[in-house]
Amino acid sequence: QATQSSASTAQPLQTVAATPASIPPTAVPTQPAATATIAPIATQPLPALSADEVYKAVADAWTMLEKAGPRHVSQIAYKGNNAIMDIEADSVSPNYHQVVSSMGSVMAEQYIFDGTIYNKDQGVWGQVPGAGTTFKSTLAGFSQALSDQIIKSDGKVLGVEDVNGKPAFVYGYTTTLKALNASTQYTVSVDQASGLLVKQIIIDPQGMKTVQIITYDATITLTLPDEAKNAPILPN
C-alpha cells in the first residue's frame, strides 16, 4: 500500500477493522513490537455457537476494544510468504501514533493528536488542524454506508490458541461485498478471560494476508514531539 503522503489519506489502525475493499497499511515500533505464540492449547471447552453468534462475538470484541484503554498494535502484511509492510501503532484514545515501514525502512510516521493529523513524509513534518476528527467521522459514515452491502458467511468456532501468553477462542468467517462480489476471509482471536480482540488475520480478495496482534497496556502514553507540534500547516 502506498506511503501516506497527506493527512487526508491516513487510515489509523486502531479504530477500523479492515474491509473487503481495503487492507490497512503497516509499520516500525513506537513501543516494542508485540509477539504472539501460536500454539494450540486446550483450556475451556469450545463454545457451540451458531454462525450468527460467531458474528456477534466478534462484533462484541471490537466494541470492547474501542473502550479498553491504551493498546499497541503490531501489523504485518504479506504477499505470498514475503512480509512487505509493517506497522507499529499506539492508541491512547482519542490520540494515536503509527510508524509505517517496508523492507526494514521507515516509510512514514503519523500522529492523530487532539484532532490534528501530523504526518512525517520524506523526513518532513506537516500538520492539518481538525483533520483527525473529520477523518474519523468520515470513516464512521463510510463504514455505516457499507454495512448493508457486506454479507457475512461461514461463521464458525475454529479452536483455541495462545496469544500473548493467554488462551483465546479463534473464530472464522467470510465477508462478501455485494457490489464487487469480492470475498475476504477473517480469523479473529478473542481472549477467553476478558473478551477482548487480541489477534486478527485477514486474507483479501487478491490473496494479500494481514496479521494484527493487539496488546493492551495501561502504561502506554503518547507525547507529541516538538518537531511535529511546530510543523507547518498543510492544505486540507
PDB file of C-alpha atoms in Angstrom:
ATOM      1  CA  GLN A   1       0.000   0.000   0.000  1.00  0.00           C
ATOM      2  CA  ALA A   2       1.292   3.426  -0.826  1.00  0.00           C
ATOM      3  CA  THR A   3       3.002   5.584   1.764  1.00  0.00           C
ATOM      4  CA  GLN A   4       0.655   8.078   3.328  1.00  0.00           C
ATOM      5  CA  SER A   5       1.688  11.343   1.800  1.00  0.00           C
ATOM      6  CA  SER A   6      -1.117  13.556   3.004  1.00  0.00           C
ATOM      7  CA  ALA A   7      -3.251  13.846   6.112  1.00  0.00           C
ATOM      8  CA  SER A   8      -6.485  13.232   4.294  1.00  0.00           C
ATOM      9  CA  THR A   9      -5.484   9.701   3.245  1.00  0.00           C
ATOM     10  CA  ALA A  10      -4.403   8.492   6.680  1.00  0.00           C
ATOM     11  CA  GLN A  11      -6.017   5.244   7.809  1.00  0.00           C
ATOM     12  CA  PRO A  12      -5.490   4.714  11.516  1.00  0.00           C
ATOM     13  CA  LEU A  13      -5.378   1.111  12.618  1.00  0.00           C
ATOM     14  CA  GLN A  14      -6.949   1.477  15.964  1.00  0.00           C
ATOM     15  CA  THR A  15     -10.458   2.383  15.001  1.00  0.00           C
ATOM     16  CA  VAL A  16     -11.249   0.307  11.969  1.00  0.00           C
ATOM     17  CA  ALA A  17     -11.371  -3.356  11.066  1.00  0.00           C
ATOM     18  CA  ALA A  18     -10.213  -3.990   7.520  1.00  0.00           C
ATOM     19  CA  THR A  19     -13.000  -4.132   4.946  1.00  0.00           C
ATOM     20  CA  PRO A  20     -13.133  -6.391   1.889  1.00  0.00           C
ATOM     21  CA  ALA A  21     -12.104  -3.476  -0.288  1.00  0.00           C
ATOM     22  CA  SER A  22      -9.254  -2.167   1.851  1.00  0.00           C
ATOM     23  CA  ILE A  23      -6.408  -3.522   3.949  1.00  0.00           C
ATOM     24  CA  PRO A  24      -4.780  -1.015   6.301  1.00  0.00           C
ATOM     25  CA  PRO A  25      -1.130  -0.051   5.842  1.00  0.00           C
ATOM     26  CA  THR A  26       1.623  -1.476   8.081  1.00  0.00           C
ATOM     27  CA  ALA A  27       4.923  -0.253  10.493  1.00  0.00           C
ATOM     28  CA  VAL A  28       8.103   0.362  12.755  1.00  0.00           C
ATOM     29  CA  PRO A  29       7.967   0.346  16.576  1.00  0.00           C
ATOM     30  CA  THR A  30       6.655   3.147  18.736  1.00  0.00           C
ATOM     31  CA  GLN A  31       6.633   0.613  21.557  1.00  0.00           C
ATOM     32  CA  PRO A  32       8.477  -2.737  21.447  1.00  0.00           C
ATOM     33  CA  ALA A  33       6.745  -4.977  18.924  1.00  0.00           C
ATOM     34  CA  ALA A  34       4.196  -7.364  20.376  1.00  0.00           C
ATOM     35  CA  THR A  35       4.880 -11.035  19.823  1.00  0.00           C
ATOM     36  CA  ALA A  36       2.497 -13.940  19.748  1.00  0.00           C
ATOM     37  CA  THR A  37       2.892 -17.620  20.457  1.00  0.00           C
ATOM     38  CA  ILE A  38       0.524 -19.554  18.267  1.00  0.00           C
ATOM     39  CA  ALA A  39       0.434 -22.955  19.918  1.00  0.00           C
ATOM     40  CA  PRO A  40      -2.926 -24.737  20.076  1.00  0.00           C
ATOM     41  CA  ILE A  41      -3.945 -25.297  23.688  1.00  0.00           C
ATOM     42  CA  ALA A  42      -6.846 -26.966  25.439  1.00  0.00           C
ATOM     43  CA  THR A  43      -8.455 -24.806  28.102  1.00  0.00           C
ATOM     44  CA  GLN A  44     -12.153 -24.032  28.350  1.00  0.00           C
ATOM     45  CA  PRO A  45     -14.433 -26.212  26.232  1.00  0.00           C
ATOM     46  CA  LEU A  46     -15.074 -24.694  22.821  1.00  0.00           C
ATOM     47  CA  PRO A  47     -18.362 -22.793  22.745  1.00  0.00           C
ATOM     48  CA  ALA A  48     -21.033 -24.278  20.494  1.00  0.00           C
ATOM     49  CA  LEU A  49     -22.004 -21.155  18.570  1.00  0.00           C
ATOM     50  CA  SER A  50     -24.176 -20.660  15.520  1.00  0.00           C
ATOM     51  CA  ALA A  51     -22.825 -18.552  12.661  1.00  0.00           C
ATOM     52  CA  ASP A  52     -24.815 -15.539  13.871  1.00  0.00           C
ATOM     53  CA  GLU A  53     -23.449 -15.994  17.378  1.00  0.00           C
ATOM     54  CA  VAL A  54     -19.908 -16.021  15.973  1.00  0.00           C
ATOM     55  CA  TYR A  55     -20.526 -12.710  14.194  1.00  0.00           C
ATOM     56  CA  LYS A  56     -21.926 -11.246  17.411  1.00  0.00           C
ATOM     57  CA  ALA A  57     -18.965 -12.477  19.471  1.00  0.00           C
ATOM     58  CA  VAL A  58     -16.557 -10.772  17.062  1.00  0.00           C
ATOM     59  CA  ALA A  59     -18.628  -7.574  16.961  1.00  0.00           C
ATOM     60  CA  ASP A  60     -18.735  -7.502  20.780  1.00  0.00           C
ATOM     61  CA  ALA A  61     -14.945  -7.911  20.894  1.00  0.00           C
ATOM     62  CA  TRP A  62     -14.500  -4.928  18.565  1.00  0.00           C
ATOM     63  CA  THR A  63     -16.850  -2.846  20.702  1.00  0.00           C
ATOM     64  CA  MET A  64     -14.875  -3.726  23.819  1.00  0.00           C
ATOM     65  CA  LEU A  65     -11.596  -2.879  22.077  1.00  0.00           C
ATOM     66  CA  GLU A  66     -12.729   0.699  21.499  1.00  0.00           C
ATOM     67  CA  LYS A  67     -13.352   1.092  25.242  1.00  0.00           C
ATOM     68  CA  ALA A  68     -10.389  -0.914  26.500  1.00  0.00           C
ATOM     69  CA  GLY A  69      -7.876   1.878  27.066  1.00  0.00           C
ATOM     70  CA  PRO A  70      -4.286   2.173  25.802  1.00  0.00           C
ATOM     71  CA  ARG A  71      -3.157  -0.505  23.401  1.00  0.00           C
ATOM     72  CA  HIS A  72      -0.391  -1.371  20.976  1.00  0.00           C
ATOM     73  CA  VAL A  73      -0.990  -2.898  17.550  1.00  0.00           C
ATOM     74  CA  SER A  74       1.629  -4.741  15.534  1.00  0.00           C
ATOM     75  CA  GLN A  75       0.589  -5.443  11.967  1.00  0.00           C
ATOM     76  CA  ILE A  76       2.394  -7.198   9.122  1.00  0.00           C
ATOM     77  CA  ALA A  77       1.168  -7.506   5.537  1.00  0.00           C
ATOM     78  CA  TYR A  78       2.329 -10.466   3.454  1.00  0.00           C
ATOM     79  CA  LYS A  79       2.391 -11.080  -0.267  1.00  0.00           C
ATOM     80  CA  GLY A  80       2.808 -14.814  -0.573  1.00  0.00           C
ATOM     81  CA  ASN A  81       5.339 -15.753   2.101  1.00  0.00           C
ATOM     82  CA  ASN A  82       7.078 -12.382   1.990  1.00  0.00           C
ATOM     83  CA  ALA A  83       6.465  -9.665   4.572  1.00  0.00           C
ATOM     84  CA  ILE A  84       6.144  -6.486   2.509  1.00  0.00           C
ATOM     85  CA  MET A  85       4.978  -3.861   5.001  1.00  0.00           C
ATOM     86  CA  ASP A  86       4.542  -3.491   8.734  1.00  0.00           C
ATOM     87  CA  ILE A  87       3.010  -1.058  11.206  1.00  0.00           C
ATOM     88  CA  GLU A  88       3.633  -0.445  14.883  1.00  0.00           C
ATOM     89  CA  ALA A  89       0.926   1.743  16.384  1.00  0.00           C
ATOM     90  CA  ASP A  90      -0.116   3.013  19.796  1.00  0.00           C
ATOM     91  CA  SER A  91      -3.604   4.210  20.658  1.00  0.00           C
ATOM     92  CA  VAL A  92      -4.448   6.250  23.725  1.00  0.00           C
ATOM     93  CA  SER A  93      -7.939   7.495  22.906  1.00  0.00           C
ATOM     94  CA  PRO A  94      -8.582   9.863  21.266  1.00  0.00           C
ATOM     95  CA  ASN A  95      -4.930  10.100  20.198  1.00  0.00           C
ATOM     96  CA  TYR A  96      -2.923   7.769  18.007  1.00  0.00           C
ATOM     97  CA  HIS A  97       0.613   7.229  16.690  1.00  0.00           C
ATOM     98  CA  GLN A  98       1.812   4.908  13.957  1.00  0.00           C
ATOM     99  CA  VAL A  99       5.057   4.249  12.102  1.00  0.00           C
ATOM    100  CA  VAL A 100       4.901   2.600   8.689  1.00  0.00           C
ATOM    101  CA  SER A 101       7.847   0.683   7.259  1.00  0.00           C
ATOM    102  CA  SER A 102       8.609  -1.518   4.287  1.00  0.00           C
ATOM    103  CA  MET A 103      11.503  -3.942   3.859  1.00  0.00           C
ATOM    104  CA  GLY A 104      13.057  -2.592   7.069  1.00  0.00           C
ATOM    105  CA  SER A 105      12.933   1.067   6.001  1.00  0.00           C
ATOM    106  CA  VAL A 106      10.644   3.637   7.619  1.00  0.00           C
ATOM    107  CA  MET A 107       8.235   4.992   5.021  1.00  0.00           C
ATOM    108  CA  ALA A 108       6.061   7.349   7.082  1.00  0.00           C
ATOM    109  CA  GLU A 109       5.115   8.359  10.604  1.00  0.00           C
ATOM    110  CA  GLN A 110       1.858   9.844  11.782  1.00  0.00           C
ATOM    111  CA  TYR A 111       0.099  11.203  14.851  1.00  0.00           C
ATOM    112  CA  ILE A 112      -3.554  11.980  15.321  1.00  0.00           C
ATOM    113  CA  PHE A 113      -3.371  14.230  18.357  1.00  0.00           C
ATOM    114  CA  ASP A 114      -6.187  16.339  19.817  1.00  0.00           C
ATOM    115  CA  GLY A 115      -7.998  16.374  16.471  1.00  0.00           C
ATOM    116  CA  THR A 116      -4.993  17.354  14.336  1.00  0.00           C
ATOM    117  CA  ILE A 117      -3.246  14.997  11.930  1.00  0.00           C
ATOM    118  CA  TYR A 118       0.557  15.240  11.887  1.00  0.00           C
ATOM    119  CA  ASN A 119       2.332  13.461   9.020  1.00  0.00           C
ATOM    120  CA  LYS A 120       6.060  12.924   8.572  1.00  0.00           C
ATOM    121  CA  ASP A 121       6.686  12.442   4.866  1.00  0.00           C
ATOM    122  CA  GLN A 122      10.213  12.121   3.472  1.00  0.00           C
ATOM    123  CA  GLY A 123      11.602  13.302   6.793  1.00  0.00           C
ATOM    124  CA  VAL A 124       9.486  16.465   6.994  1.00  0.00           C
ATOM    125  CA  TRP A 125       6.576  17.038   9.406  1.00  0.00           C
ATOM    126  CA  GLY A 126       3.360  18.813   8.436  1.00  0.00           C
ATOM    127  CA  GLN A 127       0.029  19.236  10.186  1.00  0.00           C
ATOM    128  CA  VAL A 128      -3.631  19.583   9.279  1.00  0.00           C
ATOM    129  CA  PRO A 129      -5.633  21.012  12.218  1.00  0.00           C
ATOM    130  CA  GLY A 130      -9.069  19.438  12.700  1.00  0.00           C
ATOM    131  CA  ALA A 131      -8.484  16.757  10.100  1.00  0.00           C
ATOM    132  CA  GLY A 132      -8.276  13.940  12.648  1.00  0.00           C
ATOM    133  CA  THR A 133     -11.822  14.493  13.860  1.00  0.00           C
ATOM    134  CA  THR A 134     -13.095  14.932  10.308  1.00  0.00           C
ATOM    135  CA  PHE A 135     -11.358  11.767   9.150  1.00  0.00           C
ATOM    136  CA  LYS A 136     -12.830   9.634  11.918  1.00  0.00           C
ATOM    137  CA  SER A 137     -16.320  10.990  11.262  1.00  0.00           C
ATOM    138  CA  THR A 138     -15.993  10.362   7.526  1.00  0.00           C
ATOM    139  CA  LEU A 139     -14.684   6.862   8.102  1.00  0.00           C
ATOM    140  CA  ALA A 140     -17.507   6.050  10.504  1.00  0.00           C
ATOM    141  CA  GLY A 141     -20.033   7.261   7.922  1.00  0.00           C
ATOM    142  CA  PHE A 142     -18.379   5.197   5.212  1.00  0.00           C
ATOM    143  CA  SER A 143     -18.479   2.079   7.386  1.00  0.00           C
ATOM    144  CA  GLN A 144     -22.137   2.662   8.152  1.00  0.00           C
ATOM    145  CA  ALA A 145     -22.925   3.076   4.456  1.00  0.00           C
ATOM    146  CA  LEU A 146     -21.173  -0.200   3.672  1.00  0.00           C
ATOM    147  CA  SER A 147     -22.880  -2.181   6.420  1.00  0.00           C
ATOM    148  CA  ASP A 148     -25.826  -3.331   4.295  1.00  0.00           C
ATOM    149  CA  GLN A 149     -23.541  -4.126   1.344  1.00  0.00           C
ATOM    150  CA  ILE A 150     -21.465  -6.697   3.202  1.00  0.00           C
ATOM    151  CA  ILE A 151     -22.682 -10.279   3.571  1.00  0.00           C
ATOM    152  CA  LYS A 152     -21.144 -12.455   6.294  1.00  0.00           C
ATOM    153  CA  SER A 153     -20.979 -16.218   5.831  1.00  0.00           C
ATOM    154  CA  ASP A 154     -19.350 -19.392   7.111  1.00  0.00           C
ATOM    155  CA  GLY A 155     -19.105 -18.198  10.717  1.00  0.00           C
ATOM    156  CA  LYS A 156     -17.613 -20.884  12.947  1.00  0.00           C
ATOM    157  CA  VAL A 157     -15.506 -21.555  16.039  1.00  0.00           C
ATOM    158  CA  LEU A 158     -12.089 -22.763  14.834  1.00  0.00           C
ATOM    159  CA  GLY A 159     -10.394 -23.619  18.112  1.00  0.00           C
ATOM    160  CA  VAL A 160      -8.210 -22.145  20.840  1.00  0.00           C
ATOM    161  CA  GLU A 161      -4.738 -20.617  20.606  1.00  0.00           C
ATOM    162  CA  ASP A 162      -2.280 -18.848  22.866  1.00  0.00           C
ATOM    163  CA  VAL A 163      -1.914 -15.134  22.093  1.00  0.00           C
ATOM    164  CA  ASN A 164       0.393 -13.008  24.227  1.00  0.00           C
ATOM    165  CA  GLY A 165       0.579 -15.855  26.741  1.00  0.00           C
ATOM    166  CA  LYS A 166      -3.171 -16.193  27.258  1.00  0.00           C
ATOM    167  CA  PRO A 167      -5.766 -18.566  25.759  1.00  0.00           C
ATOM    168  CA  ALA A 168      -8.059 -17.113  23.134  1.00  0.00           C
ATOM    169  CA  PHE A 169     -11.033 -18.511  21.232  1.00  0.00           C
ATOM    170  CA  VAL A 170     -10.476 -18.416  17.478  1.00  0.00           C
ATOM    171  CA  TYR A 171     -13.394 -17.540  15.195  1.00  0.00           C
ATOM    172  CA  GLY A 172     -13.522 -17.603  11.399  1.00  0.00           C
ATOM    173  CA  TYR A 173     -15.882 -16.095   8.862  1.00  0.00           C
ATOM    174  CA  THR A 174     -16.035 -14.661   5.346  1.00  0.00           C
ATOM    175  CA  THR A 175     -17.391 -11.329   4.169  1.00  0.00           C
ATOM    176  CA  THR A 176     -18.513 -10.579   0.623  1.00  0.00           C
ATOM    177  CA  LEU A 177     -19.011  -7.095  -0.775  1.00  0.00           C
ATOM    178  CA  LYS A 178     -22.119  -7.439  -2.909  1.00  0.00           C
ATOM    179  CA  ALA A 179     -21.246  -4.731  -5.410  1.00  0.00           C
ATOM    180  CA  LEU A 180     -17.904  -6.368  -6.283  1.00  0.00           C
ATOM    181  CA  ASN A 181     -18.649  -9.989  -5.446  1.00  0.00           C
ATOM    182  CA  ALA A 182     -15.287  -9.911  -3.645  1.00  0.00           C
ATOM    183  CA  SER A 183     -14.744 -12.060  -0.569  1.00  0.00           C
ATOM    184  CA  THR A 184     -12.394 -11.556   2.373  1.00  0.00           C
ATOM    185  CA  GLN A 185     -11.549 -14.213   4.953  1.00  0.00           C
ATOM    186  CA  TYR A 186     -11.192 -13.324   8.633  1.00  0.00           C
ATOM    187  CA  THR A 187      -9.695 -15.281  11.513  1.00  0.00           C
ATOM    188  CA  VAL A 188     -10.259 -13.463  14.806  1.00  0.00           C
ATOM    189  CA  SER A 189      -8.898 -14.433  18.228  1.00  0.00           C
ATOM    190  CA  VAL A 190     -10.721 -13.236  21.345  1.00  0.00           C
ATOM    191  CA  ASP A 191      -9.161 -13.505  24.787  1.00  0.00           C
ATOM    192  CA  GLN A 192     -11.120 -16.016  26.876  1.00  0.00           C
ATOM    193  CA  ALA A 193     -10.893 -14.125  30.153  1.00  0.00           C
ATOM    194  CA  SER A 194     -11.516 -10.539  29.023  1.00  0.00           C
ATOM    195  CA  GLY A 195     -13.465 -10.958  25.767  1.00  0.00           C
ATOM    196  CA  LEU A 196     -11.048  -8.544  24.076  1.00  0.00           C
ATOM    197  CA  LEU A 197      -9.903  -8.928  20.484  1.00  0.00           C
ATOM    198  CA  VAL A 198      -6.207  -9.835  20.573  1.00  0.00           C
ATOM    199  CA  LYS A 199      -5.420 -11.023  17.047  1.00  0.00           C
ATOM    200  CA  GLN A 200      -6.827 -10.798  13.552  1.00  0.00           C
ATOM    201  CA  ILE A 201      -5.760 -12.391  10.267  1.00  0.00           C
ATOM    202  CA  ILE A 202      -7.279 -11.017   7.075  1.00  0.00           C
ATOM    203  CA  ILE A 203      -6.913 -12.506   3.600  1.00  0.00           C
ATOM    204  CA  ASP A 204      -8.250 -10.126   0.961  1.00  0.00           C
ATOM    205  CA  PRO A 205      -9.688 -10.972  -2.471  1.00  0.00           C
ATOM    206  CA  GLN A 206      -6.217 -10.650  -4.053  1.00  0.00           C
ATOM    207  CA  GLY A 207      -4.704 -13.103  -1.576  1.00  0.00           C
ATOM    208  CA  MET A 208      -2.850 -10.477   0.477  1.00  0.00           C
ATOM    209  CA  LYS A 209      -2.613 -11.544   4.119  1.00  0.00           C
ATOM    210  CA  THR A 210      -2.530  -9.088   7.025  1.00  0.00           C
ATOM    211  CA  VAL A 211      -1.803 -10.195  10.598  1.00  0.00           C
ATOM    212  CA  GLN A 212      -2.570  -7.923  13.552  1.00  0.00           C
ATOM    213  CA  ILE A 213      -1.556  -8.556  17.172  1.00  0.00           C
ATOM    214  CA  ILE A 214      -3.150  -6.284  19.799  1.00  0.00           C
ATOM    215  CA  THR A 215      -1.631  -5.800  23.254  1.00  0.00           C
ATOM    216  CA  TYR A 216      -3.465  -3.861  25.968  1.00  0.00           C
ATOM    217  CA  ASP A 217      -1.151  -1.891  28.243  1.00  0.00           C
ATOM    218  CA  ALA A 218      -2.328   0.841  30.625  1.00  0.00           C
ATOM    219  CA  THR A 219       1.226   2.225  30.867  1.00  0.00           C
ATOM    220  CA  ILE A 220       1.316   3.351  27.205  1.00  0.00           C
ATOM    221  CA  THR A 221       1.352   7.121  26.826  1.00  0.00           C
ATOM    222  CA  LEU A 222       1.604   9.407  23.803  1.00  0.00           C
ATOM    223  CA  THR A 223       3.570  12.651  23.648  1.00  0.00           C
ATOM    224  CA  LEU A 224       3.583  14.784  20.523  1.00  0.00           C
ATOM    225  CA  PRO A 225       7.202  15.695  19.647  1.00  0.00           C
ATOM    226  CA  ASP A 226       8.040  19.377  19.293  1.00  0.00           C
ATOM    227  CA  GLU A 227       9.092  18.979  15.656  1.00  0.00           C
ATOM    228  CA  ALA A 228       5.566  17.744  14.829  1.00  0.00           C
ATOM    229  CA  LYS A 229       3.858  20.283  17.095  1.00  0.00           C
ATOM    230  CA  ASN A 230       5.709  23.156  15.412  1.00  0.00           C
ATOM    231  CA  ALA A 231       5.348  21.812  11.865  1.00  0.00           C
ATOM    232  CA  PRO A 232       3.877  23.990   9.092  1.00  0.00           C
ATOM    233  CA  ILE A 233       0.154  23.720   8.390  1.00  0.00           C
ATOM    234  CA  LEU A 234      -0.638  21.743   5.248  1.00  0.00           C
ATOM    235  CA  PRO A 235      -3.630  22.290   2.943  1.00  0.00           C
ATOM    236  CA  ASN A 236      -6.587  20.156   3.954  1.00  0.00           C
TER     237      ASN A 236
END
